[in-house]
mmCIF file of C-alpha atoms in Angstrom:
data_model
loop_
_atom_site.group_PDB
_atom_site.id
_atom_site.type_symbol
_atom_site.label_atom_id
_atom_site.label_comp_id
_atom_site.label_asym_id
_atom_site.label_seq_id
_atom_site.Cartn_x
_atom_site.Cartn_y
_atom_site.Cartn_z
ATOM 1 C CA MET U 1 -36.096 -64.719 -49.736
ATOM 2 C CA THR U 2 -34.361 -62.624 -52.351
ATOM 3 C CA SER U 3 -37.342 -61.627 -54.474
ATOM 4 C CA PRO U 4 -40.915 -62.389 -53.553
ATOM 5 C CA THR U 5 -42.785 -63.806 -56.552
ATOM 6 C CA ALA U 6 -46.264 -63.823 -55.053
ATOM 7 C CA ASP U 7 -48.185 -61.799 -52.533
ATOM 8 C CA TYR U 8 -48.438 -64.206 -49.607
ATOM 9 C CA TYR U 9 -51.333 -62.270 -48.107
ATOM 10 C CA ALA U 10 -53.308 -62.701 -51.340
ATOM 11 C CA VAL U 11 -52.383 -66.393 -51.468
ATOM 12 C CA LEU U 12 -53.860 -66.956 -47.990
ATOM 13 C CA GLN U 13 -56.694 -64.473 -48.723
ATOM 14 C CA ILE U 14 -56.083 -62.431 -45.566
ATOM 15 C CA PRO U 15 -55.514 -58.700 -44.906
ATOM 16 C CA ARG U 16 -52.006 -57.389 -44.215
ATOM 17 C CA GLY U 17 -52.787 -56.749 -40.558
ATOM 18 C CA ALA U 18 -54.052 -60.273 -39.898
ATOM 19 C CA SER U 19 -53.305 -61.866 -36.544
ATOM 20 C CA GLN U 20 -51.489 -65.164 -36.097
ATOM 21 C CA GLN U 21 -54.813 -66.866 -35.401
ATOM 22 C CA GLU U 22 -56.337 -65.537 -38.631
ATOM 23 C CA ILE U 23 -53.289 -66.719 -40.588
ATOM 24 C CA ALA U 24 -53.565 -70.222 -39.121
ATOM 25 C CA ARG U 25 -57.309 -70.393 -39.817
ATOM 26 C CA ALA U 26 -56.870 -69.290 -43.423
ATOM 27 C CA TYR U 27 -54.056 -71.815 -43.942
ATOM 28 C CA ARG U 28 -56.091 -74.704 -42.545
ATOM 29 C CA ALA U 29 -59.155 -73.749 -44.604
ATOM 30 C CA LEU U 30 -57.130 -73.543 -47.824
ATOM 31 C CA MET U 31 -55.332 -76.801 -47.129
ATOM 32 C CA ARG U 32 -58.688 -78.529 -46.517
ATOM 33 C CA ARG U 33 -60.072 -77.144 -49.763
ATOM 34 C CA HIS U 34 -57.019 -77.914 -51.934
ATOM 35 C CA HIS U 35 -55.779 -81.138 -50.354
ATOM 36 C CA PRO U 36 -55.326 -83.975 -52.919
ATOM 37 C CA ASP U 37 -57.449 -86.372 -50.852
ATOM 38 C CA VAL U 38 -60.373 -83.934 -50.897
ATOM 39 C CA ALA U 39 -59.970 -82.155 -54.241
ATOM 40 C CA GLY U 40 -59.009 -85.315 -56.157
ATOM 41 C CA ASP U 41 -57.613 -84.599 -59.623
ATOM 42 C CA ASP U 42 -58.301 -80.856 -59.285
ATOM 43 C CA ALA U 43 -55.496 -80.405 -56.727
ATOM 44 C CA LEU U 44 -52.457 -78.586 -58.083
ATOM 45 C CA PRO U 45 -49.146 -79.362 -56.332
ATOM 46 C CA ALA U 46 -47.765 -75.923 -57.224
ATOM 47 C CA GLU U 47 -50.721 -74.217 -55.561
ATOM 48 C CA LEU U 48 -50.341 -76.335 -52.423
ATOM 49 C CA GLN U 49 -46.642 -75.527 -52.347
ATOM 50 C CA LEU U 50 -47.400 -71.805 -52.601
ATOM 51 C CA ILE U 51 -49.931 -72.000 -49.755
ATOM 52 C CA MET U 52 -47.427 -73.829 -47.536
ATOM 53 C CA GLN U 53 -44.673 -71.358 -48.422
ATOM 54 C CA ALA U 54 -46.913 -68.377 -47.622
ATOM 55 C CA PHE U 55 -47.866 -69.906 -44.277
ATOM 56 C CA ALA U 56 -44.232 -70.667 -43.423
ATOM 57 C CA VAL U 57 -43.280 -67.019 -43.967
ATOM 58 C CA LEU U 58 -46.290 -65.341 -42.369
ATOM 59 C CA ARG U 59 -46.514 -67.501 -39.244
ATOM 60 C CA ASP U 60 -43.010 -66.532 -38.062
ATOM 61 C CA PRO U 61 -42.978 -62.888 -36.837
ATOM 62 C CA LYS U 62 -39.345 -62.287 -37.862
ATOM 63 C CA ARG U 63 -39.763 -63.722 -41.358
ATOM 64 C CA ARG U 64 -43.078 -61.874 -41.741
ATOM 65 C CA ALA U 65 -41.452 -58.554 -40.796
ATOM 66 C CA ALA U 66 -38.608 -59.177 -43.257
ATOM 67 C CA TYR U 67 -41.123 -60.083 -45.976
ATOM 68 C CA ASP U 68 -43.180 -56.940 -45.268
ATOM 69 C CA ARG U 69 -40.051 -54.766 -45.443
ATOM 70 C CA GLU U 70 -39.043 -56.391 -48.711
ATOM 71 C CA VAL U 71 -42.477 -56.030 -50.303
ATOM 72 C CA LEU U 72 -42.991 -52.455 -49.088
ATOM 73 C CA GLY U 73 -39.459 -51.514 -50.159
ATOM 74 C CA ALA U 74 -40.036 -52.952 -53.632
ATOM 75 C CA ALA U 75 -43.401 -51.195 -53.915
ATOM 76 C CA ALA U 76 -42.008 -47.838 -52.758
ATOM 77 C CA SER U 77 -39.100 -47.915 -55.187
ATOM 78 C CA GLY U 78 -41.123 -49.226 -58.096
ATOM 79 C CA GLY U 79 -39.657 -52.713 -57.863
ATOM 80 C CA SER U 80 -36.029 -51.671 -58.365
ATOM 81 C CA GLY U 81 -34.908 -53.155 -55.047
ATOM 82 C CA GLY U 82 -34.049 -49.868 -53.292
ATOM 83 C CA GLN U 83 -34.949 -50.937 -49.798
ATOM 84 C CA PRO U 84 -34.589 -48.726 -46.753
ATOM 85 C CA GLN U 85 -31.286 -49.292 -45.075
ATOM 86 C CA ASP U 86 -31.101 -50.703 -41.557
ATOM 87 C CA ILE U 87 -28.931 -48.501 -39.390
ATOM 88 C CA PRO U 88 -27.338 -50.237 -36.411
ATOM 89 C CA ILE U 89 -27.936 -48.571 -33.082
ATOM 90 C CA ARG U 90 -25.534 -48.885 -30.180
ATOM 91 C CA VAL U 91 -27.180 -48.828 -26.780
ATOM 92 C CA VAL U 92 -24.993 -47.169 -24.169
ATOM 93 C CA ARG U 93 -25.975 -47.787 -20.591
ATOM 94 C CA PRO U 94 -24.738 -45.532 -17.829
ATOM 95 C CA PRO U 95 -22.229 -47.215 -15.530
ATOM 96 C CA GLU U 96 -23.722 -48.683 -12.407
ATOM 97 C CA PRO U 97 -22.779 -46.920 -9.180
ATOM 98 C CA PRO U 98 -20.195 -48.760 -7.102
ATOM 99 C CA LEU U 99 -21.492 -51.016 -4.390
ATOM 100 C CA ARG U 100 -21.540 -49.186 -1.095
ATOM 101 C CA VAL U 101 -20.222 -51.214 1.788
ATOM 102 C CA THR U 102 -20.686 -50.007 5.347
ATOM 103 C CA PRO U 103 -19.020 -51.448 8.413
ATOM 104 C CA VAL U 104 -21.082 -53.563 10.772
ATOM 105 C CA ARG U 105 -21.276 -52.183 14.275
ATOM 106 C CA TRP U 106 -21.973 -55.051 16.601
ATOM 107 C CA GLU U 107 -22.180 -52.889 19.624
ATOM 108 C CA SER U 108 -25.121 -50.843 18.294
ATOM 109 C CA GLY U 109 -27.571 -53.781 18.087
ATOM 110 C CA PRO U 110 -30.540 -54.483 20.333
ATOM 111 C CA TRP U 111 -28.368 -56.654 22.615
ATOM 112 C CA ALA U 112 -26.108 -53.794 23.667
#
């Protein structure tokens, strides 16, 4: 996904904040409408391919987030490709305290 050529949200006719269920519903409705068995000679393979590509990107949360970053980065920089840089973060956990072991005193039980 180096340069997005189409707005996948516009292809599926959904808002940018659409849920996974809304994405699936829009995909199924468009596929029913544009399927070659239903549309006959009016079906365009390129349009079907674009619908399937949009669904493949938007249904996966990781790919959708990457697509959104790419589109928003291109829109913010005027399309020049100046995307915000991801800065790696190192998580430092405090060391766990040592395990405390106490001696067992058999003579202090209830049997003594």
